[in-house]
Amino acid sequence: MASGFAHMAFPNESPAYREARNQLLGAEIALRRQTEAVAEMRRALPPGGEVPEDYVFERIGADFRPEMVKLSELFGEHSTLLLYSYMFGPERDAPCPGCTHLLDCIDGAARHVPQRAALYAVAKSPIARLAAWAHDRGWNHLKLLSTAGNEYDAHYYGDTGALTPAMRAERGYKDGEVWDEPMLNVFVRDGGTIRHFWGSELVFAPDDPGQDHRGLDFMDPVWGMLDTTPEGRGKEFFPKVNY
């Protein structure tokens, strides 16, 4: 298994600990390989569907005034665009704490990801509200866009509007109710054509017993760090907007 690491030993650990730890290391190596295998499958996806329209978003411009921007303009110099749907619509008094803690982390990543791909968070609230919240939150790198007035959320599962009756029944959602959902979508541009490449559909997959969807854990360092602790994530803990 991980016999190559048999020489490792932390101070005063027991032989039983080292044996169990090496067994765990073997599982961690297998998980690492599985993670890469899944990433290879993702990269090998055939071309996704062409976007139905060049969605128009609202953002804060260089002069700090709201301006309109098209989806095709968001790519900049890149051929890939990541859009994270933030659960902060105008009907909410406060944003989703789960999304907010994730974007706290992504703000740091937003220094680096744009070296390879364009990255934005989108939400249904007016852009002035989103910009004020980002300022209060201290997000200095993450760029936010408003989807107010376009159909992006409805088409790409940034809300529950596109869920099938079967999915609604499975989750106990009432007909006619529409609210925002967390969703990461990746788009690619090839010449003048923009296609959907991948979306975090695991968010909507049936949960395993005792878990939530965990559909975005791959990009969430909070849960990853807690998973290394003896207490784990805990059954009661969930991130808050403020503590």
Short mmCIF file of C-alpha atoms in Angstrom, two decimals:
data_model
loop_
_atom_site.label_atom_id
_atom_site.label_comp_id
_atom_site.label_asym_id
_atom_site.label_seq_id
_atom_site.Cartn_x
_atom_site.Cartn_y
_atom_site.Cartn_z
CA MET A 1 0.00 0.00 0.00
CA ALA A 2 1.88 2.99 1.13
CA SER A 3 4.92 0.92 2.16
CA GLY A 4 7.19 3.55 0.65
CA PHE A 5 6.21 5.77 3.59
CA ALA A 6 6.91 3.19 6.28
CA HIS A 7 9.99 5.21 7.26
CA MET A 8 7.84 8.18 8.31
CA ALA A 9 7.14 8.52 11.99
CA PHE A 10 5.97 11.46 14.08
CA PRO A 11 7.23 11.78 17.66
CA ASN A 12 5.98 9.06 20.04
CA GLU A 13 3.49 7.51 17.62
CA SER A 14 2.62 3.85 18.16
CA PRO A 15 3.09 1.02 15.65
CA ALA A 16 -0.71 0.72 15.53
CA TYR A 17 -1.01 4.38 14.58
CA ARG A 18 1.60 4.03 11.80
CA GLU A 19 -0.06 0.92 10.41
CA ALA A 20 -3.47 2.61 10.34
CA ARG A 21 -2.02 5.82 8.93
CA ASN A 22 -0.32 3.96 6.09
CA GLN A 23 -3.60 2.24 5.28
CA LEU A 24 -5.25 5.66 5.22
CA LEU A 25 -2.46 7.00 3.02
CA GLY A 26 -3.19 4.27 0.54
CA ALA A 27 -6.81 5.38 0.43
CA GLU A 28 -5.72 9.01 0.03
CA ILE A 29 -3.51 8.08 -2.91
CA ALA A 30 -6.39 6.16 -4.48
CA LEU A 31 -8.65 9.19 -3.97
CA ARG A 32 -6.06 11.46 -5.57
CA ARG A 33 -5.92 9.17 -8.59
CA GLN A 34 -9.70 9.01 -8.77
CA THR A 35 -9.90 12.79 -8.58
CA GLU A 36 -7.55 13.10 -11.54
CA ALA A 37 -9.43 10.40 -13.45
CA VAL A 38 -12.65 12.38 -12.98
CA ALA A 39 -10.90 15.56 -14.11
CA GLU A 40 -9.72 13.75 -17.25
CA MET A 41 -13.28 12.62 -17.96
CA ARG A 42 -14.45 16.20 -17.53
CA ARG A 43 -11.81 17.54 -19.92
CA ALA A 44 -12.79 14.87 -22.47
CA LEU A 45 -16.45 15.87 -22.60
CA PRO A 46 -17.78 16.36 -26.14
CA PRO A 47 -18.84 19.90 -27.09
CA GLY A 48 -21.69 21.17 -24.95
CA GLY A 49 -24.73 23.08 -26.12
CA GLU A 50 -24.35 26.50 -27.69
CA VAL A 51 -25.66 29.24 -25.42
CA PRO A 52 -29.13 30.35 -26.55
CA GLU A 53 -28.33 34.06 -26.34
CA ASP A 54 -25.58 36.52 -25.54
CA TYR A 55 -26.83 37.32 -22.05
CA VAL A 56 -26.54 40.90 -20.86
CA PHE A 57 -25.33 41.39 -17.28
CA GLU A 58 -24.88 44.50 -15.17
CA ARG A 59 -21.57 45.38 -13.53
CA ILE A 60 -19.79 48.33 -11.96
CA GLY A 61 -17.72 50.07 -14.60
CA ALA A 62 -14.35 51.76 -14.43
CA ASP A 63 -16.03 55.04 -13.42
CA PHE A 64 -17.88 53.23 -10.60
CA ARG A 65 -21.18 53.53 -12.41
CA PRO A 66 -23.38 50.58 -13.47
CA GLU A 67 -22.90 49.43 -17.04
CA MET A 68 -24.13 46.58 -19.19
CA VAL A 69 -21.84 43.81 -20.41
CA LYS A 70 -22.53 40.82 -22.66
CA LEU A 71 -21.56 37.24 -21.89
CA SER A 72 -19.26 37.23 -24.92
CA GLU A 73 -17.38 40.21 -23.47
CA LEU A 74 -16.69 38.50 -20.14
CA PHE A 75 -14.08 36.13 -21.58
CA GLY A 76 -11.56 38.90 -22.13
CA GLU A 77 -8.37 37.34 -23.47
CA HIS A 78 -9.40 33.85 -22.39
CA SER A 79 -11.33 31.07 -24.11
CA THR A 80 -12.83 29.84 -20.82
CA LEU A 81 -15.26 31.54 -18.45
CA LEU A 82 -16.39 30.43 -14.97
CA LEU A 83 -19.63 31.82 -13.52
CA TYR A 84 -20.65 31.04 -9.95
CA SER A 85 -24.31 31.64 -9.12
CA TYR A 86 -24.49 33.36 -5.71
CA MET A 87 -27.66 32.93 -3.66
CA PHE A 88 -28.32 36.63 -3.03
CA GLY A 89 -31.49 37.62 -4.84
CA PRO A 90 -33.49 40.78 -4.14
CA GLU A 91 -36.00 38.79 -2.07
CA ARG A 92 -33.30 37.91 0.48
CA ASP A 93 -32.59 40.16 3.44
CA ALA A 94 -29.13 38.60 3.64
CA PRO A 95 -27.15 36.34 1.30
CA CYS A 96 -26.81 32.60 1.73
CA PRO A 97 -24.13 31.95 4.39
CA GLY A 98 -22.95 28.83 2.56
CA CYS A 99 -22.34 30.77 -0.64
CA THR A 100 -20.84 33.67 1.28
CA HIS A 101 -18.20 31.62 3.09
CA LEU A 102 -17.31 29.99 -0.23
CA LEU A 103 -16.91 33.37 -1.92
CA ASP A 104 -14.77 34.53 1.01
CA CYS A 105 -12.39 31.78 -0.07
CA ILE A 106 -12.81 32.36 -3.80
CA ASP A 107 -11.90 36.03 -3.39
CA GLY A 108 -8.37 34.86 -2.62
CA ALA A 109 -8.41 32.43 -5.55
CA ALA A 110 -9.60 35.28 -7.78
CA ARG A 111 -6.06 36.65 -7.69
CA HIS A 112 -4.86 33.55 -9.50
CA VAL A 113 -7.64 31.91 -11.55
CA PRO A 114 -7.87 34.82 -14.03
CA GLN A 115 -4.36 33.97 -15.19
CA ARG A 116 -5.97 30.95 -16.86
CA ALA A 117 -9.70 31.66 -17.14
CA ALA A 118 -12.18 34.48 -16.58
CA LEU A 119 -14.06 34.26 -13.27
CA TYR A 120 -17.17 36.03 -11.96
CA ALA A 121 -19.87 35.55 -9.36
CA VAL A 122 -23.41 36.37 -10.49
CA ALA A 123 -26.56 37.04 -8.47
CA LYS A 124 -30.07 38.37 -9.04
CA SER A 125 -29.79 41.42 -6.80
CA PRO A 126 -29.18 44.83 -8.41
CA ILE A 127 -25.51 45.50 -9.03
CA ALA A 128 -25.37 48.40 -6.57
CA ARG A 129 -26.47 46.07 -3.78
CA LEU A 130 -23.93 43.44 -4.80
CA ALA A 131 -21.12 45.98 -5.03
CA ALA A 132 -21.94 47.40 -1.61
CA TRP A 133 -21.99 43.92 -0.11
CA ALA A 134 -18.66 42.99 -1.72
CA HIS A 135 -17.13 46.16 -0.27
CA ASP A 136 -18.50 45.42 3.20
CA ARG A 137 -17.24 41.85 2.93
CA GLY A 138 -13.76 42.93 1.91
CA TRP A 139 -13.77 41.15 -1.44
CA ASN A 140 -11.04 42.93 -3.32
CA HIS A 141 -10.45 40.51 -6.20
CA LEU A 142 -13.71 38.74 -6.99
CA LYS A 143 -15.82 40.41 -9.68
CA LEU A 144 -19.62 40.36 -9.28
CA LEU A 145 -22.32 40.68 -11.91
CA SER A 146 -26.07 41.12 -11.67
CA THR A 147 -28.34 38.76 -13.61
CA ALA A 148 -31.38 40.96 -12.95
CA GLY A 149 -33.32 41.21 -16.21
CA ASN A 150 -31.76 38.28 -18.09
CA GLU A 151 -32.56 34.56 -18.37
CA TYR A 152 -29.16 33.19 -17.40
CA ASP A 153 -30.25 31.77 -14.04
CA ALA A 154 -33.31 30.12 -15.51
CA HIS A 155 -31.32 28.48 -18.29
CA TYR A 156 -28.27 27.39 -16.30
CA TYR A 157 -29.79 26.34 -12.97
CA GLY A 158 -28.86 29.43 -11.03
CA ASP A 159 -32.42 29.10 -9.76
CA THR A 160 -35.03 26.36 -9.47
CA GLY A 161 -37.08 27.49 -12.44
CA ALA A 162 -35.72 24.81 -14.80
CA LEU A 163 -36.13 21.86 -12.42
CA THR A 164 -38.29 19.07 -13.77
CA PRO A 165 -41.44 18.01 -11.91
CA ALA A 166 -39.65 14.81 -10.89
CA MET A 167 -36.76 16.76 -9.35
CA ARG A 168 -39.20 19.04 -7.54
CA ALA A 169 -41.09 16.08 -6.14
CA GLU A 170 -37.88 14.38 -5.06
CA ARG A 171 -36.78 17.46 -3.13
CA GLY A 172 -40.21 18.44 -1.85
CA TYR A 173 -40.28 21.71 -3.78
CA LYS A 174 -43.67 23.26 -4.45
CA ASP A 175 -44.79 24.02 -8.00
CA GLY A 176 -44.32 27.63 -8.98
CA GLU A 177 -41.72 28.39 -6.33
CA VAL A 178 -38.50 29.80 -7.79
CA TRP A 179 -35.48 30.72 -5.73
CA ASP A 180 -31.76 30.95 -6.36
CA GLU A 181 -29.35 28.02 -6.14
CA PRO A 182 -25.54 27.66 -5.95
CA MET A 183 -24.16 26.58 -9.29
CA LEU A 184 -20.81 26.74 -11.03
CA ASN A 185 -20.99 26.80 -14.82
CA VAL A 186 -18.05 26.76 -17.20
CA PHE A 187 -18.29 28.11 -20.73
CA VAL A 188 -15.86 27.92 -23.65
CA ARG A 189 -15.51 30.22 -26.63
CA ASP A 190 -14.34 28.95 -30.00
CA GLY A 191 -14.24 31.77 -32.47
CA GLY A 192 -17.69 33.35 -32.44
CA THR A 193 -19.37 30.36 -30.80
CA ILE A 194 -19.88 30.08 -27.04
CA ARG A 195 -20.79 26.68 -25.58
CA HIS A 196 -21.56 25.36 -22.16
CA PHE A 197 -18.73 23.07 -21.09
CA TRP A 198 -19.65 21.84 -17.61
CA GLY A 199 -21.97 22.59 -14.69
CA SER A 200 -21.92 21.42 -11.07
CA GLU A 201 -24.92 19.12 -11.47
CA LEU A 202 -23.92 17.23 -8.34
CA VAL A 203 -25.61 20.09 -6.48
CA PHE A 204 -28.94 18.68 -7.65
CA ALA A 205 -28.12 14.98 -7.33
CA PRO A 206 -29.78 13.03 -4.48
CA ASP A 207 -27.91 13.48 -1.21
CA ASP A 208 -26.26 10.58 0.55
CA PRO A 209 -27.62 9.81 4.05
CA GLY A 210 -26.33 12.23 6.64
CA GLN A 211 -24.87 14.63 4.06
CA ASP A 212 -25.92 17.64 2.08
CA HIS A 213 -25.25 17.72 -1.67
CA ARG A 214 -21.51 18.48 -1.31
CA GLY A 215 -21.63 19.44 -4.96
CA LEU A 216 -19.06 22.22 -4.61
CA ASP A 217 -16.74 20.71 -2.01
CA PHE A 218 -13.93 20.43 -4.57
CA MET A 219 -13.59 24.24 -4.46
CA ASP A 220 -14.36 24.77 -0.76
CA PRO A 221 -11.28 24.81 1.53
CA VAL A 222 -13.37 25.24 4.70
CA TRP A 223 -14.85 21.75 4.47
CA GLY A 224 -11.57 20.29 3.25
CA MET A 225 -9.70 21.62 6.27
CA LEU A 226 -12.35 20.48 8.74
CA ASP A 227 -12.27 17.01 7.20
CA THR A 228 -8.68 16.68 8.47
CA THR A 229 -9.73 17.18 12.10
CA PRO A 230 -10.79 14.44 14.56
CA GLU A 231 -14.16 16.16 15.01
CA GLY A 232 -14.74 16.44 11.28
CA ARG A 233 -17.32 18.87 9.98
CA GLY A 234 -19.65 18.31 12.88
CA LYS A 235 -23.35 17.63 12.60
CA GLU A 236 -24.45 21.07 13.75
CA PHE A 237 -21.84 23.39 12.27
CA PHE A 238 -22.59 25.45 9.20
CA PRO A 239 -20.74 28.64 8.25
CA LYS A 240 -22.41 31.93 9.15
CA VAL A 241 -22.23 35.30 7.47
CA ASN A 242 -21.09 36.76 10.81
CA TYR A 243 -20.01 35.15 14.09
#
